[in-house]
C-alpha cells in the first residue's frame, strides 16, 4: 500500500524484484466515497527509480484500465457508469515524498535522546519556527479560501458608495439578512454553509500534522529535562534507600526489597504518566519530566529526617485524624442529647 494505491503482484523477479508479473492496482479516490475507484491490471510491469528521486516509476505492459464515474446527477449515478480502456504500455509515477518524510520524522523522534543540550536547543529553535510558520500558513490559507469562495460565488459584486451624511442617518438593522430579498438570503446562507464546510475540512486535514509537530517539539523538551532528571533521580533514590535501610533493621533481606520495589514502581509509573501527558501537550514538558521527582522529594526528605533522628518509619497522623474524631464525637453526643 502506497498512499491511496494498493498494488498486488503475482510474481517478482530480477536482482531487486523490479520485474513484475500479474500486476493488479487499486487506486481509491477519497472524495468519491468507499470502494476502489480505479482498477488497473497488466500482465507485466517494471519498477524503476533513481537514487536521489522521490518518485517511483511503474511501467505496465499489456493490460486494461477501469475507472468508476461519479456524475453529479443522482439519476445518472444510479446507472453506475464507468470507463474502460486497454493499453500496450502505461507509465505511472508514484510520489514517495510522504513516506520519506515519515521516515525522517521517525528518525528525529528516536534520535533526540542522543543529542546534547546545545544541539537540542538549536533543533528546538528550528522546529518551533517551522511550527509557527505552518500555523500562520494554515490560517492564511483558510482566510484565502474564504475570500476565493466569496469571489467565486459573487464575481460581479461591487461595493456601493454613499455620502457620509446618508451613512450617518442610516439606522442599524437588528438582522442583517433582512436587507436582502429571499433569493439573495438563500445564496448567502448556501455560501456560508459551503465556506464552513470547506474550512472545517481544511482544519481537520491539518490538525494531525500540527499535532505530530507539537509532539515532536515536546519530545525534544523532555529530552532536555531528562538529562538533568536522571542525575537528580540517582541522588533522590540514594536519599530514599539509605535512610530506609537504616530505619528497617529487622526483617532480613525480604522487607527492604519489597519497599524498594514498591518505591521504584511508584516512581516509574508517575514518570511514565507525566511523560505521556506532556507529549500530548496537556501539561508543560518541564512538569511532565520532573513530576515523579517533585512528588518523591518530600518522601526522601522525611525518610532522611527520621533516620538521622532515629524516629523510625511509623508516622503519626493524629494531627489529621483528631479533628475528624472530635467532630464525629460531637455529632454523636448531640444525637444522644436529642434522644
PDB file of C-alpha atoms in Angstrom, residues 100-330:
ATOM      1  CA  UNK A 100      10.362   9.627   3.083  1.00  0.00           C
ATOM      2  CA  UNK A 101       9.103  12.438   5.327  1.00  0.00           C
ATOM      3  CA  UNK A 102       7.594   9.894   7.722  1.00  0.00           C
ATOM      4  CA  UNK A 103      10.958   8.130   7.947  1.00  0.00           C
ATOM      5  CA  UNK A 104      12.673  11.452   8.638  1.00  0.00           C
ATOM      6  CA  UNK A 105      10.161  12.276  11.386  1.00  0.00           C
ATOM      7  CA  UNK A 106      10.634   8.840  12.976  1.00  0.00           C
ATOM      8  CA  UNK A 107      14.393   9.369  12.859  1.00  0.00           C
ATOM      9  CA  UNK A 108      14.016  12.687  14.639  1.00  0.00           C
ATOM     10  CA  UNK A 109      11.864  11.134  17.337  1.00  0.00           C
ATOM     11  CA  UNK A 110      14.304   8.308  18.037  1.00  0.00           C
ATOM     12  CA  UNK A 111      17.482  10.400  17.889  1.00  0.00           C
ATOM     13  CA  UNK A 112      16.671  13.422  20.080  1.00  0.00           C
ATOM     14  CA  UNK A 113      17.856  11.494  23.151  1.00  0.00           C
ATOM     15  CA  UNK A 114      21.296  11.191  21.541  1.00  0.00           C
ATOM     16  CA  UNK A 115      21.722  14.961  21.127  1.00  0.00           C
ATOM     17  CA  UNK A 116      23.467  17.206  23.614  1.00  0.00           C
ATOM     18  CA  UNK A 117      21.676  20.081  25.332  1.00  0.00           C
ATOM     19  CA  UNK A 118      23.106  22.782  22.975  1.00  0.00           C
ATOM     20  CA  UNK A 119      22.185  20.640  19.949  1.00  0.00           C
ATOM     21  CA  UNK A 120      18.681  20.120  21.314  1.00  0.00           C
ATOM     22  CA  UNK A 121      18.209  23.864  21.811  1.00  0.00           C
ATOM     23  CA  UNK A 122      19.286  24.555  18.220  1.00  0.00           C
ATOM     24  CA  UNK A 123      16.945  21.848  16.921  1.00  0.00           C
ATOM     25  CA  UNK A 124      14.099  23.149  19.075  1.00  0.00           C
ATOM     26  CA  UNK A 125      14.554  26.650  17.699  1.00  0.00           C
ATOM     27  CA  UNK A 126      14.215  25.325  14.140  1.00  0.00           C
ATOM     28  CA  UNK A 127      11.231  23.118  14.993  1.00  0.00           C
ATOM     29  CA  UNK A 128       9.414  25.940  16.793  1.00  0.00           C
ATOM     30  CA  UNK A 129       9.953  28.356  13.896  1.00  0.00           C
ATOM     31  CA  UNK A 130       8.702  25.740  11.439  1.00  0.00           C
ATOM     32  CA  UNK A 131       5.650  25.051  13.618  1.00  0.00           C
ATOM     33  CA  UNK A 132       4.776  28.750  13.944  1.00  0.00           C
ATOM     34  CA  UNK A 133       5.241  29.214  10.206  1.00  0.00           C
ATOM     35  CA  UNK A 134       2.881  26.323   9.464  1.00  0.00           C
ATOM     36  CA  UNK A 135       0.237  27.687  11.844  1.00  0.00           C
ATOM     37  CA  UNK A 136       0.347  31.095  10.148  1.00  0.00           C
ATOM     38  CA  UNK A 137       0.324  29.455   6.712  1.00  0.00           C
ATOM     39  CA  UNK A 138      -2.720  27.334   7.554  1.00  0.00           C
ATOM     40  CA  UNK A 139      -4.542  30.364   8.973  1.00  0.00           C
ATOM     41  CA  UNK A 140      -3.778  32.437   5.866  1.00  0.00           C
ATOM     42  CA  UNK A 141      -4.898  29.524   3.718  1.00  0.00           C
ATOM     43  CA  UNK A 142      -8.269  29.432   5.493  1.00  0.00           C
ATOM     44  CA  UNK A 143      -8.717  33.193   5.000  1.00  0.00           C
ATOM     45  CA  UNK A 144      -7.733  32.993   1.327  1.00  0.00           C
ATOM     46  CA  UNK A 145     -10.085  30.060   0.767  1.00  0.00           C
ATOM     47  CA  UNK A 146     -12.961  32.009   2.301  1.00  0.00           C
ATOM     48  CA  UNK A 147     -12.209  35.013   0.103  1.00  0.00           C
ATOM     49  CA  UNK A 148     -11.938  32.837  -3.013  1.00  0.00           C
ATOM     50  CA  UNK A 149     -15.289  31.188  -2.269  1.00  0.00           C
ATOM     51  CA  UNK A 150     -16.892  34.620  -1.911  1.00  0.00           C
ATOM     52  CA  UNK A 151     -15.389  35.891  -5.175  1.00  0.00           C
ATOM     53  CA  UNK A 152     -16.343  32.686  -6.983  1.00  0.00           C
ATOM     54  CA  UNK A 153     -19.967  32.991  -5.913  1.00  0.00           C
ATOM     55  CA  UNK A 154     -20.057  36.775  -6.434  1.00  0.00           C
ATOM     56  CA  UNK A 155     -17.854  37.530  -9.474  1.00  0.00           C
ATOM     57  CA  UNK A 156     -19.551  40.849 -10.242  1.00  0.00           C
ATOM     58  CA  UNK A 157     -20.187  42.073  -6.707  1.00  0.00           C
ATOM     59  CA  UNK A 158     -19.348  45.729  -6.226  1.00  0.00           C
ATOM     60  CA  UNK A 159     -19.410  47.869  -3.135  1.00  0.00           C
ATOM     61  CA  UNK A 160     -21.746  50.830  -3.388  1.00  0.00           C
ATOM     62  CA  UNK A 161     -20.530  54.147  -2.064  1.00  0.00           C
ATOM     63  CA  UNK A 162     -22.777  56.577  -0.224  1.00  0.00           C
ATOM     64  CA  UNK A 163     -22.273  60.049   1.173  1.00  0.00           C
ATOM     65  CA  UNK A 164     -21.204  60.280   4.783  1.00  0.00           C
ATOM     66  CA  UNK A 165     -24.484  62.017   5.656  1.00  0.00           C
ATOM     67  CA  UNK A 166     -26.597  59.087   4.423  1.00  0.00           C
ATOM     68  CA  UNK A 167     -24.410  56.614   6.267  1.00  0.00           C
ATOM     69  CA  UNK A 168     -24.739  58.588   9.480  1.00  0.00           C
ATOM     70  CA  UNK A 169     -28.534  58.771   9.137  1.00  0.00           C
ATOM     71  CA  UNK A 170     -28.904  55.063   8.318  1.00  0.00           C
ATOM     72  CA  UNK A 171     -30.456  53.077  11.127  1.00  0.00           C
ATOM     73  CA  UNK A 172     -28.656  49.845  12.094  1.00  0.00           C
ATOM     74  CA  UNK A 173     -30.516  46.637  11.289  1.00  0.00           C
ATOM     75  CA  UNK A 174     -31.019  44.057  14.018  1.00  0.00           C
ATOM     76  CA  UNK A 175     -30.981  41.282  11.416  1.00  0.00           C
ATOM     77  CA  UNK A 176     -28.501  41.931   8.634  1.00  0.00           C
ATOM     78  CA  UNK A 177     -30.225  39.372   6.387  1.00  0.00           C
ATOM     79  CA  UNK A 178     -33.382  41.490   6.393  1.00  0.00           C
ATOM     80  CA  UNK A 179     -31.816  43.947   3.924  1.00  0.00           C
ATOM     81  CA  UNK A 180     -31.682  41.205   1.269  1.00  0.00           C
ATOM     82  CA  UNK A 181     -34.501  39.551  -0.615  1.00  0.00           C
ATOM     83  CA  UNK A 182     -35.313  35.834  -0.338  1.00  0.00           C
ATOM     84  CA  UNK A 183     -33.144  34.786  -3.291  1.00  0.00           C
ATOM     85  CA  UNK A 184     -30.124  36.700  -2.011  1.00  0.00           C
ATOM     86  CA  UNK A 185     -30.590  35.341   1.516  1.00  0.00           C
ATOM     87  CA  UNK A 186     -30.618  31.805   0.136  1.00  0.00           C
ATOM     88  CA  UNK A 187     -27.396  32.451  -1.797  1.00  0.00           C
ATOM     89  CA  UNK A 188     -25.743  33.978   1.272  1.00  0.00           C
ATOM     90  CA  UNK A 189     -26.681  31.049   3.509  1.00  0.00           C
ATOM     91  CA  UNK A 190     -25.539  28.485   0.924  1.00  0.00           C
ATOM     92  CA  UNK A 191     -22.252  30.338   0.528  1.00  0.00           C
ATOM     93  CA  UNK A 192     -21.787  30.459   4.316  1.00  0.00           C
ATOM     94  CA  UNK A 193     -22.503  26.735   4.612  1.00  0.00           C
ATOM     95  CA  UNK A 194     -20.022  25.941   1.831  1.00  0.00           C
ATOM     96  CA  UNK A 195     -17.432  28.168   3.468  1.00  0.00           C
ATOM     97  CA  UNK A 196     -17.851  26.499   6.874  1.00  0.00           C
ATOM     98  CA  UNK A 197     -17.659  23.000   5.362  1.00  0.00           C
ATOM     99  CA  UNK A 198     -14.518  23.852   3.407  1.00  0.00           C
ATOM    100  CA  UNK A 199     -12.882  25.475   6.434  1.00  0.00           C
ATOM    101  CA  UNK A 200     -13.750  22.526   8.689  1.00  0.00           C
ATOM    102  CA  UNK A 201     -12.258  20.068   6.192  1.00  0.00           C
ATOM    103  CA  UNK A 202      -9.069  22.137   5.949  1.00  0.00           C
ATOM    104  CA  UNK A 203      -8.736  22.310   9.741  1.00  0.00           C
ATOM    105  CA  UNK A 204      -9.266  18.569  10.192  1.00  0.00           C
ATOM    106  CA  UNK A 205      -6.763  17.703   7.449  1.00  0.00           C
ATOM    107  CA  UNK A 206      -4.072  19.922   9.006  1.00  0.00           C
ATOM    108  CA  UNK A 207      -4.854  19.079  12.633  1.00  0.00           C
ATOM    109  CA  UNK A 208      -2.950  15.769  12.672  1.00  0.00           C
ATOM    110  CA  UNK A 209       0.118  17.316  11.047  1.00  0.00           C
ATOM    111  CA  UNK A 210       0.268  20.092  13.649  1.00  0.00           C
ATOM    112  CA  UNK A 211      -0.294  17.625  16.499  1.00  0.00           C
ATOM    113  CA  UNK A 212       2.629  15.475  15.312  1.00  0.00           C
ATOM    114  CA  UNK A 213       4.903  18.502  15.066  1.00  0.00           C
ATOM    115  CA  UNK A 214       3.824  19.681  18.519  1.00  0.00           C
ATOM    116  CA  UNK A 215       4.519  16.209  19.919  1.00  0.00           C
ATOM    117  CA  UNK A 216       7.977  16.247  18.324  1.00  0.00           C
ATOM    118  CA  UNK A 217       8.720  19.613  19.965  1.00  0.00           C
ATOM    119  CA  UNK A 218       7.552  18.303  23.350  1.00  0.00           C
ATOM    120  CA  UNK A 219       9.757  15.214  22.951  1.00  0.00           C
ATOM    121  CA  UNK A 220      12.794  17.444  22.457  1.00  0.00           C
ATOM    122  CA  UNK A 221      11.916  19.466  25.564  1.00  0.00           C
ATOM    123  CA  UNK A 222      11.501  16.239  27.521  1.00  0.00           C
ATOM    124  CA  UNK A 223      14.898  15.064  26.276  1.00  0.00           C
ATOM    125  CA  UNK A 224      16.497  18.264  27.623  1.00  0.00           C
ATOM    126  CA  UNK A 225      14.882  17.954  31.055  1.00  0.00           C
ATOM    127  CA  UNK A 226      15.540  14.213  31.324  1.00  0.00           C
ATOM    128  CA  UNK A 227      19.294  14.784  31.123  1.00  0.00           C
ATOM    129  CA  UNK A 228      19.018  16.608  34.465  1.00  0.00           C
ATOM    130  CA  UNK A 229      16.189  14.472  35.853  1.00  0.00           C
ATOM    131  CA  UNK A 230      18.272  11.283  35.605  1.00  0.00           C
ATOM    132  CA  UNK A 231      21.104  12.788  37.667  1.00  0.00           C
ATOM    133  CA  UNK A 232      18.681  14.162  40.245  1.00  0.00           C
ATOM    134  CA  UNK A 233      16.803  10.837  40.401  1.00  0.00           C
ATOM    135  CA  UNK A 234      20.003   8.995  41.321  1.00  0.00           C
ATOM    136  CA  UNK A 235      20.518  11.321  44.294  1.00  0.00           C
ATOM    137  CA  UNK A 236      16.831  11.066  45.155  1.00  0.00           C
ATOM    138  CA  UNK A 237      16.918   7.265  45.243  1.00  0.00           C
ATOM    139  CA  UNK A 238      20.032   7.405  47.426  1.00  0.00           C
ATOM    140  CA  UNK A 239      18.294   9.653  49.969  1.00  0.00           C
ATOM    141  CA  UNK A 240      15.325   7.267  49.934  1.00  0.00           C
ATOM    142  CA  UNK A 241      17.233   3.978  50.001  1.00  0.00           C
ATOM    143  CA  UNK A 242      19.904   4.834  52.575  1.00  0.00           C
ATOM    144  CA  UNK A 243      17.511   6.132  55.275  1.00  0.00           C
ATOM    145  CA  UNK A 244      15.102   3.296  54.522  1.00  0.00           C
ATOM    146  CA  UNK A 245      17.863   0.761  55.078  1.00  0.00           C
ATOM    147  CA  UNK A 246      18.819   2.426  58.350  1.00  0.00           C
ATOM    148  CA  UNK A 247      15.215   2.513  59.583  1.00  0.00           C
ATOM    149  CA  UNK A 248      14.288  -1.066  58.597  1.00  0.00           C
ATOM    150  CA  UNK A 249      16.701  -3.006  60.820  1.00  0.00           C
ATOM    151  CA  UNK A 250      14.622  -6.152  61.081  1.00  0.00           C
ATOM    152  CA  UNK A 251      13.087  -8.484  58.558  1.00  0.00           C
ATOM    153  CA  UNK A 252      16.227  -9.660  56.818  1.00  0.00           C
ATOM    154  CA  UNK A 253      16.558  -9.076  53.064  1.00  0.00           C
ATOM    155  CA  UNK A 254      12.909  -9.523  52.083  1.00  0.00           C
ATOM    156  CA  UNK A 255      11.274  -6.455  53.645  1.00  0.00           C
ATOM    157  CA  UNK A 256      13.788  -3.896  52.276  1.00  0.00           C
ATOM    158  CA  UNK A 257      13.432  -5.415  48.785  1.00  0.00           C
ATOM    159  CA  UNK A 258       9.641  -5.146  48.982  1.00  0.00           C
ATOM    160  CA  UNK A 259       9.879  -1.472  49.946  1.00  0.00           C
ATOM    161  CA  UNK A 260      12.477  -0.818  47.242  1.00  0.00           C
ATOM    162  CA  UNK A 261      10.332  -2.438  44.524  1.00  0.00           C
ATOM    163  CA  UNK A 262       7.224  -0.529  45.606  1.00  0.00           C
ATOM    164  CA  UNK A 263       9.093   2.787  45.620  1.00  0.00           C
ATOM    165  CA  UNK A 264      10.658   2.143  42.207  1.00  0.00           C
ATOM    166  CA  UNK A 265       7.328   1.076  40.642  1.00  0.00           C
ATOM    167  CA  UNK A 266       5.657   4.197  42.030  1.00  0.00           C
ATOM    168  CA  UNK A 267       8.423   6.420  40.679  1.00  0.00           C
ATOM    169  CA  UNK A 268       8.376   4.700  37.267  1.00  0.00           C
ATOM    170  CA  UNK A 269       4.577   4.913  36.983  1.00  0.00           C
ATOM    171  CA  UNK A 270       4.478   8.628  37.824  1.00  0.00           C
ATOM    172  CA  UNK A 271       7.390   9.337  35.474  1.00  0.00           C
ATOM    173  CA  UNK A 272       5.760   7.448  32.575  1.00  0.00           C
ATOM    174  CA  UNK A 273       2.408   9.127  33.210  1.00  0.00           C
ATOM    175  CA  UNK A 274       3.986  12.599  33.266  1.00  0.00           C
ATOM    176  CA  UNK A 275       5.895  11.969  30.060  1.00  0.00           C
ATOM    177  CA  UNK A 276       2.842  10.691  28.169  1.00  0.00           C
ATOM    178  CA  UNK A 277       0.683  13.612  29.292  1.00  0.00           C
ATOM    179  CA  UNK A 278       3.409  16.113  28.373  1.00  0.00           C
ATOM    180  CA  UNK A 279       3.776  14.563  24.910  1.00  0.00           C
ATOM    181  CA  UNK A 280       0.079  15.197  24.287  1.00  0.00           C
ATOM    182  CA  UNK A 281       0.587  18.859  25.280  1.00  0.00           C
ATOM    183  CA  UNK A 282      -1.741  18.510  28.279  1.00  0.00           C
ATOM    184  CA  UNK A 283       0.892  19.799  30.723  1.00  0.00           C
ATOM    185  CA  UNK A 284       4.218  21.621  30.195  1.00  0.00           C
ATOM    186  CA  UNK A 285       7.178  19.314  29.348  1.00  0.00           C
ATOM    187  CA  UNK A 286       9.026  20.638  32.420  1.00  0.00           C
ATOM    188  CA  UNK A 287       6.282  19.391  34.738  1.00  0.00           C
ATOM    189  CA  UNK A 288       5.967  16.094  32.874  1.00  0.00           C
ATOM    190  CA  UNK A 289       9.679  15.346  33.180  1.00  0.00           C
ATOM    191  CA  UNK A 290      10.033  16.451  36.815  1.00  0.00           C
ATOM    192  CA  UNK A 291       6.667  15.229  38.143  1.00  0.00           C
ATOM    193  CA  UNK A 292       7.945  11.987  39.717  1.00  0.00           C
ATOM    194  CA  UNK A 293      10.989  13.681  41.242  1.00  0.00           C
ATOM    195  CA  UNK A 294       8.910  16.537  42.668  1.00  0.00           C
ATOM    196  CA  UNK A 295       6.413  14.148  44.268  1.00  0.00           C
ATOM    197  CA  UNK A 296       9.092  11.822  45.689  1.00  0.00           C
ATOM    198  CA  UNK A 297      11.342  14.575  47.083  1.00  0.00           C
ATOM    199  CA  UNK A 298       9.223  15.221  50.237  1.00  0.00           C
ATOM    200  CA  UNK A 299       9.241  11.468  50.899  1.00  0.00           C
ATOM    201  CA  UNK A 300      13.057  11.400  50.658  1.00  0.00           C
ATOM    202  CA  UNK A 301      13.358  14.409  52.980  1.00  0.00           C
ATOM    203  CA  UNK A 302      11.026  12.797  55.513  1.00  0.00           C
ATOM    204  CA  UNK A 303      12.920   9.479  55.492  1.00  0.00           C
ATOM    205  CA  UNK A 304      16.278  11.239  55.833  1.00  0.00           C
ATOM    206  CA  UNK A 305      14.990  13.327  58.746  1.00  0.00           C
ATOM    207  CA  UNK A 306      13.502  10.350  60.573  1.00  0.00           C
ATOM    208  CA  UNK A 307      16.639   8.240  60.024  1.00  0.00           C
ATOM    209  CA  UNK A 308      19.025  10.925  61.306  1.00  0.00           C
ATOM    210  CA  UNK A 309      16.834  11.491  64.395  1.00  0.00           C
ATOM    211  CA  UNK A 310      16.257   7.752  64.928  1.00  0.00           C
ATOM    212  CA  UNK A 311      12.481   8.212  64.923  1.00  0.00           C
ATOM    213  CA  UNK A 312      11.556   5.162  62.889  1.00  0.00           C
ATOM    214  CA  UNK A 313       9.297   4.654  59.923  1.00  0.00           C
ATOM    215  CA  UNK A 314       5.983   4.837  61.776  1.00  0.00           C
ATOM    216  CA  UNK A 315       4.283   8.164  61.097  1.00  0.00           C
ATOM    217  CA  UNK A 316       1.820   9.807  63.477  1.00  0.00           C
ATOM    218  CA  UNK A 317      -1.272  11.039  61.648  1.00  0.00           C
ATOM    219  CA  UNK A 318      -3.105  12.167  64.789  1.00  0.00           C
ATOM    220  CA  UNK A 319      -2.918  15.790  63.688  1.00  0.00           C
ATOM    221  CA  UNK A 320      -5.062  14.810  60.704  1.00  0.00           C
ATOM    222  CA  UNK A 321      -7.451  12.349  62.340  1.00  0.00           C
ATOM    223  CA  UNK A 322      -8.049  14.185  65.655  1.00  0.00           C
ATOM    224  CA  UNK A 323     -10.254  16.966  64.171  1.00  0.00           C
ATOM    225  CA  UNK A 324     -12.467  14.373  62.467  1.00  0.00           C
ATOM    226  CA  UNK A 325     -12.713  12.317  65.665  1.00  0.00           C
ATOM    227  CA  UNK A 326     -13.760  15.388  67.651  1.00  0.00           C
ATOM    228  CA  UNK A 327     -16.353  16.310  65.013  1.00  0.00           C
ATOM    229  CA  UNK A 328     -17.754  12.766  64.969  1.00  0.00           C
ATOM    230  CA  UNK A 329     -17.929  12.627  68.790  1.00  0.00           C
ATOM    231  CA  UNK A 330     -19.689  15.997  68.893  1.00  0.00           C
TER     232      UNK A 330
END
